Short mmCIF file of C-alpha atoms in Angstrom, two decimals:
data_model
loop_
_atom_site.label_atom_id
_atom_site.label_comp_id
_atom_site.label_asym_id
_atom_site.label_seq_id
_atom_site.Cartn_x
_atom_site.Cartn_y
_atom_site.Cartn_z
CA MET A 1388 20.81 -44.48 19.85
CA ARG A 1389 19.79 -41.24 18.27
CA PRO A 1390 21.23 -38.14 19.51
CA ALA A 1391 18.53 -35.61 21.44
CA VAL A 1392 17.44 -32.84 19.35
CA ALA A 1393 18.15 -29.49 20.72
CA ALA A 1394 15.41 -27.59 21.96
CA ALA A 1395 16.30 -24.07 22.10
CA VAL A 1396 14.25 -21.97 19.79
CA SER A 1397 15.10 -18.28 19.19
CA THR A 1398 11.52 -16.24 19.18
CA ARG A 1399 13.42 -13.90 16.54
CA ARG A 1400 11.49 -11.10 17.91
CA GLY A 1401 14.75 -8.95 17.86
CA VAL A 1402 15.11 -9.45 13.98
CA GLU A 1403 11.38 -8.55 13.94
CA LEU A 1404 11.77 -5.11 15.80
CA ALA A 1405 15.00 -4.71 13.66
CA LEU A 1406 12.82 -5.17 10.38
CA LEU A 1407 10.10 -2.94 11.56
CA ALA A 1408 12.66 -0.17 12.31
CA PHE A 1409 13.90 -0.79 8.71
CA ALA A 1410 10.45 -0.17 7.24
CA ALA A 1411 9.85 2.75 9.27
CA VAL A 1412 13.30 4.28 8.07
CA ILE A 1413 11.85 3.46 4.26
CA THR A 1414 8.61 4.92 4.59
CA THR A 1415 10.16 8.27 6.35
CA GLY A 1416 12.71 8.45 3.60
CA ALA A 1417 10.02 8.22 1.05
CA LEU A 1418 7.63 10.90 2.54
CA VAL A 1419 11.14 13.03 2.88
CA LEU A 1420 11.35 12.59 -0.97
CA VAL A 1421 7.74 13.27 -1.70
CA GLU A 1422 7.58 16.47 0.28
CA ALA A 1423 11.04 17.66 -1.31
CA ASN A 1424 9.85 17.19 -4.96
CA GLN A 1425 6.12 18.73 -3.97
CA GLU A 1426 6.79 21.43 -1.49
CA GLN A 1427 10.48 22.03 -1.89
CA GLU A 1428 10.54 21.96 1.91
CA LEU A 1429 9.71 19.64 5.02
CA THR A 1430 6.24 20.28 6.62
CA TRP A 1431 5.07 19.34 10.30
CA ALA A 1432 2.98 16.72 8.54
CA LEU A 1433 5.94 14.71 8.07
CA LEU A 1434 6.69 14.74 11.69
CA TYR A 1435 3.28 13.74 12.31
CA LEU A 1436 2.99 10.61 9.73
CA GLY A 1437 6.47 9.16 10.64
CA ALA A 1438 6.32 9.51 14.39
CA ALA A 1439 2.67 7.92 14.19
CA TYR A 1440 3.50 5.19 11.96
CA LEU A 1441 6.76 4.25 14.05
CA ALA A 1442 4.66 4.31 17.43
CA LEU A 1443 1.60 2.34 15.85
CA LEU A 1444 4.58 -0.48 15.18
CA ALA A 1445 6.07 -0.39 18.27
CA LEU A 1446 2.95 -1.25 19.99
CA ALA A 1447 2.23 -4.13 17.32
CA HIS A 1448 5.61 -5.34 18.37
CA LEU A 1449 4.78 -5.61 21.94
CA ALA A 1450 1.72 -7.23 21.09
CA VAL A 1451 3.14 -9.97 19.23
CA ARG A 1452 6.04 -10.19 21.82
CA LYS A 1453 3.48 -10.75 24.64
CA PHE A 1454 0.84 -12.76 22.78
CA ALA A 1455 2.80 -14.92 19.87
CA PRO A 1456 6.29 -14.70 21.00
CA TYR A 1457 7.29 -17.56 18.23
CA ALA A 1458 5.51 -16.46 15.44
CA ASP A 1459 7.18 -15.75 12.27
CA PRO A 1460 9.30 -12.70 12.42
CA LEU A 1461 8.86 -11.78 8.88
CA VAL A 1462 4.88 -11.27 8.57
CA LEU A 1463 4.35 -8.17 10.55
CA PRO A 1464 7.28 -6.09 8.85
CA LEU A 1465 6.47 -6.99 5.52
CA ALA A 1466 2.50 -6.02 6.27
CA ALA A 1467 3.85 -2.85 7.76
CA LEU A 1468 6.19 -1.91 5.02
CA LEU A 1469 3.14 -2.20 2.52
CA ASN A 1470 1.14 -0.26 4.82
CA GLY A 1471 4.15 2.42 4.89
CA ILE A 1472 4.50 2.42 1.31
CA GLY A 1473 0.73 3.21 0.59
CA LEU A 1474 0.78 6.04 3.17
CA VAL A 1475 3.43 7.45 1.36
CA MET A 1476 1.35 7.51 -2.03
CA ILE A 1477 -1.79 8.39 -0.38
CA HIS A 1478 0.12 11.41 1.34
CA ARG A 1479 1.80 12.27 -2.15
CA ILE A 1480 -1.83 12.32 -3.72
CA ASP A 1481 -3.38 14.58 -1.18
CA LEU A 1482 -0.33 17.35 -1.76
CA ALA A 1483 -1.28 17.11 -5.66
CA ARG A 1484 -4.82 17.70 -4.70
CA ILE A 1485 -4.32 20.50 -2.23
CA ALA A 1486 -2.17 22.18 -4.91
CA ARG A 1487 -4.90 21.91 -7.43
CA ALA A 1488 -7.50 23.10 -4.86
CA ALA A 1489 -5.34 26.09 -4.14
CA SER A 1490 -4.67 26.82 -8.07
CA LEU A 1491 -8.86 27.18 -8.58
CA GLY A 1492 -9.40 29.01 -5.29
CA ASN A 1493 -11.30 26.26 -3.93
CA GLU A 1494 -11.10 25.04 0.05
CA GLU A 1495 -8.51 22.91 0.94
CA PRO A 1496 -9.61 19.16 0.68
CA ALA A 1497 -9.61 16.99 3.93
CA GLN A 1498 -6.05 14.78 3.92
CA GLU A 1499 -6.51 11.07 3.06
CA ALA A 1500 -3.15 10.28 4.55
CA VAL A 1501 -3.97 11.40 8.02
CA ARG A 1502 -7.21 9.49 8.17
CA GLN A 1503 -5.20 6.35 6.92
CA VAL A 1504 -3.05 6.50 9.91
CA GLY A 1505 -6.42 6.56 11.96
CA TRP A 1506 -7.39 3.45 10.19
CA THR A 1507 -3.85 1.99 10.80
CA ALA A 1508 -4.40 2.69 14.57
CA ILE A 1509 -8.16 0.89 14.39
CA GLY A 1510 -6.46 -1.85 12.23
CA LEU A 1511 -3.73 -2.71 14.95
CA VAL A 1512 -6.41 -2.58 17.42
CA PHE A 1513 -7.96 -5.30 15.85
CA PHE A 1514 -4.95 -7.16 15.26
CA VAL A 1515 -4.04 -7.18 19.09
CA GLY A 1516 -7.36 -8.00 19.64
CA VAL A 1517 -7.22 -11.03 17.61
CA LEU A 1518 -3.95 -12.12 19.15
CA TRP A 1519 -5.32 -11.85 22.53
CA LEU A 1520 -8.99 -13.40 22.03
CA VAL A 1521 -7.90 -16.23 20.08
CA PRO A 1522 -5.01 -17.90 22.01
CA ASP A 1523 -5.08 -20.95 20.09
CA HIS A 1524 -6.42 -20.94 16.48
CA ARG A 1525 -7.99 -24.56 16.74
CA THR A 1526 -10.72 -23.14 19.18
CA LEU A 1527 -11.82 -21.30 15.76
CA ALA A 1528 -12.87 -24.79 14.40
CA ARG A 1529 -15.82 -24.69 16.71
CA TYR A 1530 -17.36 -21.91 15.29
CA GLY A 1531 -16.85 -22.51 11.62
CA TYR A 1532 -20.48 -22.60 10.68
CA THR A 1533 -21.33 -19.62 13.08
CA ALA A 1534 -18.40 -18.04 10.70
CA GLY A 1535 -20.02 -19.27 7.43
CA PHE A 1536 -23.39 -17.75 8.41
CA VAL A 1537 -22.27 -14.29 9.66
CA GLY A 1538 -20.07 -14.34 6.19
CA LEU A 1539 -23.21 -14.82 4.05
CA VAL A 1540 -24.98 -12.27 6.35
CA LEU A 1541 -22.38 -9.52 5.68
CA LEU A 1542 -22.07 -10.60 2.20
CA ALA A 1543 -25.64 -10.32 1.67
CA LEU A 1544 -26.47 -7.48 3.35
CA PRO A 1545 -25.43 -4.68 0.55
CA ALA A 1546 -27.94 -6.12 -1.67
CA VAL A 1547 -30.81 -5.90 0.49
CA LEU A 1548 -30.09 -2.65 1.72
CA PRO A 1549 -31.37 0.46 -0.21
CA ALA A 1550 -29.16 1.79 -2.98
CA SER A 1551 -28.76 5.01 -1.16
CA LEU A 1552 -27.29 3.26 1.60
CA SER A 1553 -24.83 0.59 -0.34
CA GLU A 1554 -24.37 1.78 -3.73
CA VAL A 1555 -21.18 3.53 -4.75
CA ASN A 1556 -20.40 3.82 -8.69
CA GLY A 1557 -22.79 1.01 -9.73
CA ALA A 1558 -21.62 -1.50 -6.98
CA ARG A 1559 -23.59 -2.46 -4.19
CA ILE A 1560 -20.97 -3.51 -1.79
CA TRP A 1561 -20.75 -0.68 1.03
CA ILE A 1562 -22.78 -0.15 4.08
CA ARG A 1563 -22.89 3.64 4.40
CA VAL A 1564 -23.87 5.38 7.93
CA GLY A 1565 -23.86 9.09 7.53
CA PRO A 1566 -19.92 10.22 6.67
CA ALA A 1567 -18.96 6.39 7.51
CA SER A 1568 -18.68 3.46 5.07
CA ILE A 1569 -17.68 -0.01 5.51
CA GLN A 1570 -17.07 -2.75 3.09
CA PRO A 1571 -18.64 -6.16 4.46
CA GLY A 1572 -17.25 -8.29 1.94
CA GLU A 1573 -13.46 -7.61 3.40
CA PHE A 1574 -14.46 -9.32 6.65
CA ALA A 1575 -16.69 -11.83 5.10
CA LYS A 1576 -13.45 -13.29 3.32
CA ILE A 1577 -11.62 -14.29 6.63
CA LEU A 1578 -14.72 -15.68 7.88
CA PHE A 1579 -15.37 -17.87 4.84
CA VAL A 1580 -11.66 -18.99 5.15
CA VAL A 1581 -12.28 -20.15 8.65
CA PHE A 1582 -15.60 -21.69 7.68
CA PHE A 1583 -14.19 -23.79 4.97
CA ALA A 1584 -10.93 -24.84 6.61
CA SER A 1585 -13.62 -26.03 9.69
CA PHE A 1586 -15.71 -27.75 6.96
CA LEU A 1587 -13.25 -29.51 4.76
CA VAL A 1588 -11.42 -31.08 8.13
CA VAL A 1589 -14.94 -32.42 8.92
CA LYS A 1590 -15.73 -33.46 5.42
CA ARG A 1591 -12.58 -34.51 4.27
CA ASP A 1592 -13.61 -38.08 3.35
CA LEU A 1593 -16.45 -36.72 1.33
CA PHE A 1594 -14.04 -34.74 -0.92
CA THR A 1595 -11.58 -37.51 -1.38
CA SER A 1596 -14.23 -40.38 -1.94
CA ALA A 1597 -14.07 -42.66 -4.91
CA GLY A 1598 -15.07 -41.21 -8.07
CA LYS A 1599 -14.81 -41.90 -12.04
CA HIS A 1600 -11.49 -41.89 -13.50
CA PHE A 1601 -10.95 -39.75 -16.46
CA LEU A 1602 -7.83 -38.37 -18.39
CA GLY A 1603 -5.52 -39.54 -15.83
CA MET A 1604 -7.67 -37.76 -13.21
CA THR A 1605 -10.32 -38.82 -10.34
CA PHE A 1606 -13.61 -36.81 -10.73
CA PRO A 1607 -16.01 -36.39 -7.97
CA ARG A 1608 -19.12 -38.36 -7.80
CA PRO A 1609 -22.29 -35.75 -8.72
CA ARG A 1610 -23.75 -36.00 -5.20
CA ASP A 1611 -20.43 -35.10 -3.62
CA LEU A 1612 -20.72 -31.52 -5.72
CA GLY A 1613 -23.03 -29.76 -3.42
CA PRO A 1614 -20.75 -27.43 -1.63
CA LEU A 1615 -18.99 -26.59 -4.70
CA LEU A 1616 -22.63 -25.78 -6.24
CA VAL A 1617 -23.54 -23.70 -3.02
CA ALA A 1618 -20.60 -21.66 -3.25
CA TRP A 1619 -20.67 -21.25 -7.00
CA GLY A 1620 -24.30 -19.86 -6.41
CA VAL A 1621 -23.23 -17.73 -3.72
CA ALA A 1622 -20.67 -15.93 -6.07
CA MET A 1623 -23.18 -16.11 -8.94
CA ALA A 1624 -25.77 -14.01 -6.47
CA VAL A 1625 -23.03 -11.72 -5.61
CA LEU A 1626 -21.92 -10.96 -9.36
CA VAL A 1627 -25.73 -10.62 -10.24
CA PHE A 1628 -27.34 -8.77 -7.34
CA GLU A 1629 -24.23 -6.63 -6.44
CA SER A 1630 -22.57 -6.17 -9.75
CA ASP A 1631 -19.36 -6.82 -7.99
CA LEU A 1632 -17.09 -9.15 -10.19
CA GLY A 1633 -14.27 -8.69 -7.70
CA THR A 1634 -15.81 -9.79 -4.43
CA SER A 1635 -17.33 -12.66 -6.64
CA LEU A 1636 -13.85 -13.91 -7.93
CA MET A 1637 -12.23 -13.54 -4.56
CA PHE A 1638 -15.36 -15.58 -3.03
CA PHE A 1639 -14.89 -18.40 -5.34
CA GLY A 1640 -10.99 -18.39 -5.93
CA ILE A 1641 -10.72 -18.96 -2.28
CA VAL A 1642 -13.13 -21.96 -2.22
CA LEU A 1643 -11.34 -23.78 -5.13
CA VAL A 1644 -7.90 -23.47 -3.72
CA MET A 1645 -8.77 -24.87 -0.22
CA LEU A 1646 -10.65 -27.54 -2.05
CA TYR A 1647 -7.58 -28.38 -3.81
CA VAL A 1648 -5.20 -27.99 -0.53
CA ALA A 1649 -7.55 -30.49 1.13
CA THR A 1650 -7.94 -33.13 -1.28
CA GLU A 1651 -4.98 -32.79 -3.87
CA ARG A 1652 -7.47 -33.23 -6.77
CA ILE A 1653 -7.04 -31.23 -9.61
CA SER A 1654 -10.42 -32.22 -10.85
CA TRP A 1655 -11.83 -30.16 -8.30
CA VAL A 1656 -10.27 -26.83 -10.09
CA ILE A 1657 -11.12 -28.10 -13.33
CA ILE A 1658 -14.64 -28.49 -12.46
CA GLY A 1659 -14.93 -25.15 -10.31
CA LEU A 1660 -13.26 -22.99 -12.88
CA THR A 1661 -15.82 -24.73 -15.91
CA ILE A 1662 -18.87 -23.73 -13.86
CA PHE A 1663 -17.57 -20.76 -13.10
CA GLY A 1664 -16.74 -19.53 -16.74
CA ALA A 1665 -20.18 -20.69 -17.61
CA GLY A 1666 -21.67 -18.48 -14.97
CA ALA A 1667 -19.69 -15.41 -15.66
CA PHE A 1668 -20.61 -16.07 -19.30
CA ALA A 1669 -24.34 -15.86 -18.42
CA ALA A 1670 -23.50 -12.84 -16.22
CA TRP A 1671 -22.02 -11.16 -19.16
CA THR A 1672 -25.21 -11.99 -21.13
CA PHE A 1673 -27.75 -10.63 -19.33
CA VAL A 1674 -26.23 -8.18 -16.82
CA SER A 1675 -25.20 -4.71 -18.19
CA ARG A 1676 -22.69 -3.53 -15.69
CA VAL A 1677 -20.42 -6.72 -16.36
CA GLN A 1678 -20.92 -5.98 -19.95
CA VAL A 1679 -19.65 -2.37 -19.71
CA ARG A 1680 -16.81 -4.06 -17.51
CA VAL A 1681 -15.98 -6.77 -20.44
CA SER A 1682 -16.26 -3.95 -23.28
CA VAL A 1683 -13.71 -1.66 -21.14
CA TRP A 1684 -11.32 -4.38 -20.76
CA LEU A 1685 -11.56 -5.41 -24.45
CA ASP A 1686 -10.88 -1.90 -25.83
CA PRO A 1687 -10.48 0.59 -23.24
CA PHE A 1688 -9.73 3.20 -25.81
CA ALA A 1689 -12.68 2.77 -27.82
CA ASP A 1690 -14.64 5.27 -25.28
CA TYR A 1691 -11.60 7.28 -24.04
CA ASN A 1692 -13.63 10.33 -22.28
CA GLY A 1693 -16.28 7.92 -21.41
CA ARG A 1694 -15.88 4.56 -19.41
CA GLY A 1695 -12.70 3.71 -20.68
CA PHE A 1696 -11.23 6.97 -19.44
CA GLN A 1697 -10.21 5.70 -15.81
CA VAL A 1698 -8.33 2.36 -17.51
CA SER A 1699 -6.84 4.23 -20.22
CA GLN A 1700 -5.32 7.12 -18.00
CA GLY A 1701 -3.70 4.02 -15.99
CA LEU A 1702 -2.18 2.61 -19.01
CA PHE A 1703 -0.58 5.93 -19.67
CA GLY A 1704 0.65 6.57 -16.10
CA LEU A 1705 2.33 3.44 -16.13
CA ALA A 1706 3.81 3.86 -19.58
CA THR A 1707 4.90 7.39 -18.19
CA GLY A 1708 6.85 5.70 -15.61
CA GLY A 1709 8.54 3.37 -17.67
CA MET A 1710 11.20 1.13 -16.08
CA GLY A 1711 12.76 3.50 -13.48
CA GLY A 1712 9.78 5.83 -12.67
CA THR A 1713 9.45 9.52 -12.73
CA GLY A 1714 10.35 9.80 -8.81
CA LEU A 1715 8.33 10.05 -5.72
CA GLY A 1716 6.67 13.09 -6.11
CA ALA A 1717 7.72 14.00 -9.64
CA GLY A 1718 4.90 12.19 -11.57
CA ARG A 1719 1.16 13.05 -12.22
CA PRO A 1720 -1.03 10.31 -10.43
CA GLU A 1721 -3.66 12.55 -9.61
CA LEU A 1722 -4.88 12.63 -12.96
CA VAL A 1723 -5.94 9.00 -12.58
CA PRO A 1724 -9.89 8.62 -10.89
CA PHE A 1725 -9.30 6.91 -7.83
CA SER A 1726 -5.89 6.96 -7.74
CA SER A 1727 -5.25 6.54 -3.96
CA THR A 1728 -8.07 3.55 -3.67
CA ASP A 1729 -8.80 1.31 -7.00
CA PHE A 1730 -5.82 2.47 -9.05
CA ILE A 1731 -2.91 3.21 -6.70
CA PHE A 1732 -0.70 0.87 -8.23
CA THR A 1733 -0.92 2.63 -11.59
CA SER A 1734 0.11 5.62 -8.92
CA LEU A 1735 2.84 3.60 -7.78
CA GLY A 1736 4.02 2.32 -11.05
CA GLU A 1737 4.40 5.89 -12.31
CA GLU A 1738 6.66 7.21 -9.78
CA ILE A 1739 8.72 4.15 -8.83
CA GLY A 1740 8.56 2.46 -12.48
CA LEU A 1741 8.18 -1.21 -13.41
CA VAL A 1742 11.37 -1.82 -11.19
CA GLY A 1743 9.79 -0.68 -7.86
CA LEU A 1744 6.30 -2.15 -8.80
CA ALA A 1745 7.92 -5.53 -9.26
CA ALA A 1746 9.80 -5.29 -5.86
CA LEU A 1747 6.07 -4.35 -4.47
CA LEU A 1748 4.60 -7.57 -5.81
CA VAL A 1749 7.87 -9.64 -4.46
CA ILE A 1750 6.86 -8.08 -0.99
CA TYR A 1751 3.44 -9.45 -1.47
CA CYS A 1752 4.57 -12.91 -2.45
CA VAL A 1753 6.80 -13.35 0.43
CA LEU A 1754 4.13 -12.28 2.74
CA ALA A 1755 1.77 -15.05 1.00
CA THR A 1756 4.67 -17.53 0.96
CA ARG A 1757 5.37 -17.19 4.73
CA ALA A 1758 1.63 -17.97 5.46
CA MET A 1759 2.16 -21.00 3.23
CA ARG A 1760 5.21 -21.70 5.13
CA SER A 1761 3.38 -21.79 8.42
CA ALA A 1762 0.51 -23.90 6.96
CA LEU A 1763 3.42 -26.53 5.99
CA ALA A 1764 4.76 -26.12 9.59
CA VAL A 1765 1.75 -26.54 11.95
CA ARG A 1766 0.67 -30.10 12.84
CA ASP A 1767 -2.99 -29.97 13.02
CA THR A 1768 -5.25 -30.19 9.79
CA PHE A 1769 -7.53 -27.45 10.25
CA GLY A 1770 -4.21 -24.57 10.96
CA LYS A 1771 -2.84 -26.24 7.64
CA LEU A 1772 -6.21 -25.30 5.58
CA LEU A 1773 -6.43 -22.11 7.57
CA ALA A 1774 -3.02 -20.89 7.21
CA ALA A 1775 -3.05 -21.67 3.57
CA GLY A 1776 -6.49 -19.90 2.80
CA LEU A 1777 -5.39 -16.82 4.30
CA GLY A 1778 -2.19 -17.02 2.40
CA TRP A 1779 -3.63 -17.71 -0.80
CA ALA A 1780 -6.64 -14.91 -0.23
CA ILE A 1781 -3.73 -12.08 -0.11
CA ALA A 1782 -2.00 -13.62 -3.19
CA TRP A 1783 -5.56 -13.57 -5.18
CA GLN A 1784 -6.52 -10.55 -4.07
CA VAL A 1785 -3.39 -8.85 -5.37
CA PHE A 1786 -3.54 -10.72 -8.79
CA VAL A 1787 -6.99 -9.39 -9.32
CA VAL A 1788 -6.46 -5.86 -8.52
CA VAL A 1789 -3.10 -5.54 -10.77
CA GLY A 1790 -4.76 -7.82 -13.40
CA GLY A 1791 -7.64 -5.12 -13.32
CA VAL A 1792 -5.21 -2.11 -13.55
CA ILE A 1793 -3.13 -3.10 -16.01
CA ASN A 1794 -6.08 -4.42 -18.20
CA LEU A 1795 -5.23 -8.34 -17.97
CA ILE A 1796 -8.45 -9.04 -16.62
CA PRO A 1797 -11.67 -6.83 -16.31
CA ASN A 1798 -11.09 -4.35 -13.72
CA THR A 1799 -12.94 -5.35 -10.58
CA GLY A 1800 -12.99 -2.28 -8.16
CA ILE A 1801 -11.38 -4.01 -4.93
CA THR A 1802 -8.44 -2.41 -3.18
CA ALA A 1803 -4.78 -3.57 -2.65
CA PRO A 1804 -4.36 -5.04 0.86
CA PHE A 1805 -2.18 -2.70 3.03
CA VAL A 1806 -1.57 -0.28 0.12
CA SER A 1807 -4.95 1.20 -0.65
CA TYR A 1808 -6.70 3.84 1.00
CA GLY A 1809 -9.59 2.62 2.94
CA GLY A 1810 -10.88 1.52 6.48
CA SER A 1811 -12.45 -1.58 5.95
CA SER A 1812 -9.50 -3.13 3.81
CA LEU A 1813 -6.98 -2.40 6.10
CA VAL A 1814 -8.75 -3.11 9.67
CA ALA A 1815 -9.44 -6.80 7.75
CA ASN A 1816 -6.30 -7.28 6.61
CA TYR A 1817 -4.60 -7.01 9.79
CA ALA A 1818 -6.96 -9.13 11.42
CA LEU A 1819 -5.82 -11.63 8.84
CA VAL A 1820 -2.21 -10.91 9.47
CA ALA A 1821 -2.79 -11.58 13.28
CA LEU A 1822 -4.62 -15.30 12.42
CA VAL A 1823 -1.42 -16.15 10.28
CA LEU A 1824 0.60 -15.04 13.15
CA ARG A 1825 -1.42 -17.35 15.81
CA VAL A 1826 -0.91 -20.26 13.44
CA SER A 1827 2.98 -19.37 12.84
CA ASN A 1828 3.27 -19.38 16.46
CA ALA A 1829 1.58 -22.75 17.07
CA ALA A 1830 3.85 -24.17 14.25
CA ARG A 1831 7.26 -22.53 15.63
CA GLN A 1832 6.47 -22.75 19.46
CA PRO A 1833 8.87 -25.75 21.16
CA ALA A 1834 7.12 -28.69 22.84
CA GLN A 1835 6.63 -28.51 26.64
CA GLU A 1836 9.82 -29.92 28.49
CA LYS A 1837 7.88 -32.25 30.31
CA ARG A 1838 4.53 -33.69 29.40
CA PRO A 1839 1.97 -34.93 31.78
CA GLY A 1840 2.38 -38.60 33.20
CA THR A 1841 6.24 -38.52 32.57
CA PRO A 1842 8.37 -39.60 36.02
CA ALA A 1843 10.13 -36.86 37.87
CA GLY A 1844 13.85 -36.49 37.06
CA PRO A 1845 15.87 -34.44 34.34
CA GLN A 1846 14.13 -34.48 30.61
CA SER A 1847 16.03 -34.40 27.35
CA PRO A 1848 15.56 -31.55 25.48
CA LEU A 1849 12.52 -31.97 22.94
CA ALA A 1850 12.35 -30.81 19.38
CA PRO A 1851 10.14 -27.56 18.49
CA LEU A 1852 7.09 -28.31 16.65
CA ALA A 1853 8.44 -26.92 13.37
CA GLU A 1854 11.68 -28.83 13.37
CA ALA A 1855 10.47 -32.25 14.69
CA SER A 1856 10.73 -35.18 12.53
CA THR A 1857 7.89 -37.60 11.93
CA GLU A 1858 8.71 -41.25 11.41
CA MET A 1859 6.17 -43.58 9.64
CA VAL A 1860 6.54 -47.39 11.11
CA SER A 1861 4.73 -49.98 9.44
CA ARG A 1862 3.17 -53.02 11.88
CA ASP A 1863 5.70 -55.64 10.66
CA GLN A 1864 8.55 -53.76 11.92
CA VAL A 1865 6.94 -53.80 15.58
CA ARG A 1866 8.00 -56.90 17.33
CA THR A 1867 6.87 -58.49 20.60
CA PRO A 1868 9.35 -59.77 22.89
CA PRO A 1869 9.36 -63.21 23.59
CA GLN A 1870 7.05 -65.06 26.20
CA GLY A 1871 9.91 -65.65 28.38
CA VAL A 1872 10.85 -61.95 28.84
CA ARG A 1873 10.14 -60.67 32.06
CA HIS A 1874 8.89 -57.21 32.75
CA GLN A 1875 12.29 -56.66 34.58
CA GLU A 1876 14.08 -56.93 31.46
CA ALA A 1877 12.11 -54.23 29.80
CA THR A 1878 14.11 -51.51 31.24
CA ALA A 1879 13.73 -48.06 29.77
CA GLY A 1880 16.11 -46.64 27.28
CA PRO A 1881 17.21 -42.78 27.11
CA ALA A 1882 14.50 -40.31 26.06
CA GLY A 1883 14.70 -38.84 22.56
CA PRO A 1884 12.90 -36.16 20.84
CA ALA A 1885 9.35 -36.16 20.06
CA GLY A 1886 8.43 -38.32 16.98
CA GLN A 1887 11.97 -40.58 17.42
CA GLY A 1888 12.02 -41.63 21.01
CA GLY A 1889 15.08 -43.54 22.84
CA ALA A 1890 16.66 -46.58 21.01
CA ALA A 1891 15.90 -49.81 22.44
CA GLY A 1892 18.73 -51.79 23.82
CA GLN A 1893 19.54 -55.53 22.85
CA GLY A 1894 17.17 -56.54 25.91
CA GLY A 1895 14.20 -54.99 24.48
CA ALA A 1896 14.62 -51.57 25.89
CA ALA A 1897 11.54 -48.97 25.78
CA GLY A 1898 11.52 -45.58 25.45
CA PRO A 1899 9.86 -43.17 27.98
CA PRO A 1900 6.08 -42.31 27.45
CA GLY A 1901 5.31 -40.46 24.58
CA HIS A 1902 8.53 -41.58 23.02
CA ALA A 1903 8.62 -44.53 20.03
CA GLY A 1904 11.33 -47.05 20.70
CA HIS A 1905 13.30 -48.44 17.88
CA GLY A 1906 14.56 -51.63 19.38
CA HIS A 1907 12.74 -55.06 19.83
CA ALA A 1908 10.06 -53.82 22.25
CA GLY A 1909 9.27 -50.38 21.39
CA HIS A 1910 7.06 -48.53 23.95
CA ALA A 1911 4.37 -45.95 22.83
CA GLY A 1912 2.88 -43.96 25.02
CA PRO A 1913 0.46 -41.09 25.03
CA GLY A 1914 1.77 -38.22 23.07
CA PRO A 1915 2.87 -36.92 19.83
CA GLY A 1916 5.85 -39.32 19.62
CA GLY A 1917 3.70 -42.38 19.94
CA HIS A 1918 0.00 -43.82 19.58
CA HIS A 1919 -1.96 -45.95 21.84
CA GLY A 1920 -2.20 -49.69 20.46
CA ALA A 1921 -2.83 -53.30 21.27
CA THR A 1922 -1.17 -56.79 21.01
CA PRO A 1923 -3.28 -59.00 18.98
CA HIS A 1924 -4.38 -60.51 22.55
CA GLY A 1925 -5.61 -57.43 23.86
CA PRO A 1926 -4.03 -54.54 25.64
CA ALA A 1927 -0.37 -54.69 25.85
CA PRO A 1928 1.02 -55.51 29.45
CA ARG A 1929 3.59 -53.25 31.14
CA GLY A 1930 6.92 -53.43 29.20
CA ARG A 1931 5.57 -55.13 25.92
CA THR A 1932 5.05 -53.45 22.41
CA ARG A 1933 1.85 -51.47 22.04
CA GLY A 1934 0.95 -50.78 18.31
CA GLU A 1935 3.03 -48.54 16.41
#
């Protein structure tokens, strides 16, 4: 007999609380260093920022404990630490801007750090709202096409609005209403992940159907390329009509990776990169803004005091930081335009150096990896594609942002998740984290200790979903009891864990319903452990083998 797997699963919420407290300590300590280097004294702003940050994290922890008690304990602390590091750098740039305004005799500018705390509060409201309104991530699959339609509307809306309401620095990616502005592409990113996860679950056979074999790979049939061509068309439309290379790269990159995860065919990636490269070349040929970005990328110092000034200043800031950085509050990151938004990585690189910037990138990698781990652990296909798409969205956005500021790829103008100043990005990414936690909660949540239809009495503990094993049993391994075996001889064997079942005795014992037996007459009833089947002569009678 197989031993039963223990069902006791720790929620690990205590670990999450300790890590959140550690993130608060790091953030507060960094704020102290910034103020000590800039002001030579500690101000009341430090107390306000630290207390507000700690209070918001405590409320988020209580929400996770209430609505997703089995979720991954690392995801929220990692996001909180990134948010805290960004808050520190935004406050540091605020102090530099205030000092410059005072030296010029100008009015003191508004503090972006205070606004960022407000956006963090709004983001955590969305975070709690998603956890509350989505008790099961699988319900999102019902609204896949709705999510895709809303995402397209949000993505296309800035292009149809007047330039006065949508254009900032040449890119039409905003919706501006008075002093407030929102970047709808950040929310469209999440909606597209939901849509493609739902679509690929339903149409998976279409993408994995037979195709032509070439160079050891199976390429899809031409008539199956429709969805990929539609995604390509949307990405090119964004690139041309909104002059937004970053959102175009984000959107198409997510589509390609989710196609690869669903089909495991590298041919989809090759075809996607080929047609995107052709479209990008055409855009570079005919779209002036793309031509400017590419020329600055190829030689940012050719027009140092003009179009290449931002990228050049960012590279000089990274070079000034070196390996160890100048120290928090001891650099000059404010010399780089948009140092708290698009180029906040250069600000961080100058003051915490290559070592600190590498550690920051490791935090991003761990956050994306935990989302991928949830995708591996969850049982349903939609959950796997959803978590994988969300994790990849974080990693891909960081690559696009960092690649642009270090001049590895053309600068895209999108913001770093959780770190850059801005409300749209922060709110959308907290909603993304809530969905990752929802999938993670489903993956780690233990199975019910008693399934419907099982007889009353003591039940053996069941394995948690994340730890239960899955056995593949071929049909030739299943044996039907001889005709002479009476119903009374097929007695029930001991209960086993989900997916394994109880071991059958010599007399053809069968595990309880929902548990596949492993003897001469295994009985598979309804539930994750077994599947309904039938004997060659019709439905199996009670006490006899039924399918696998």
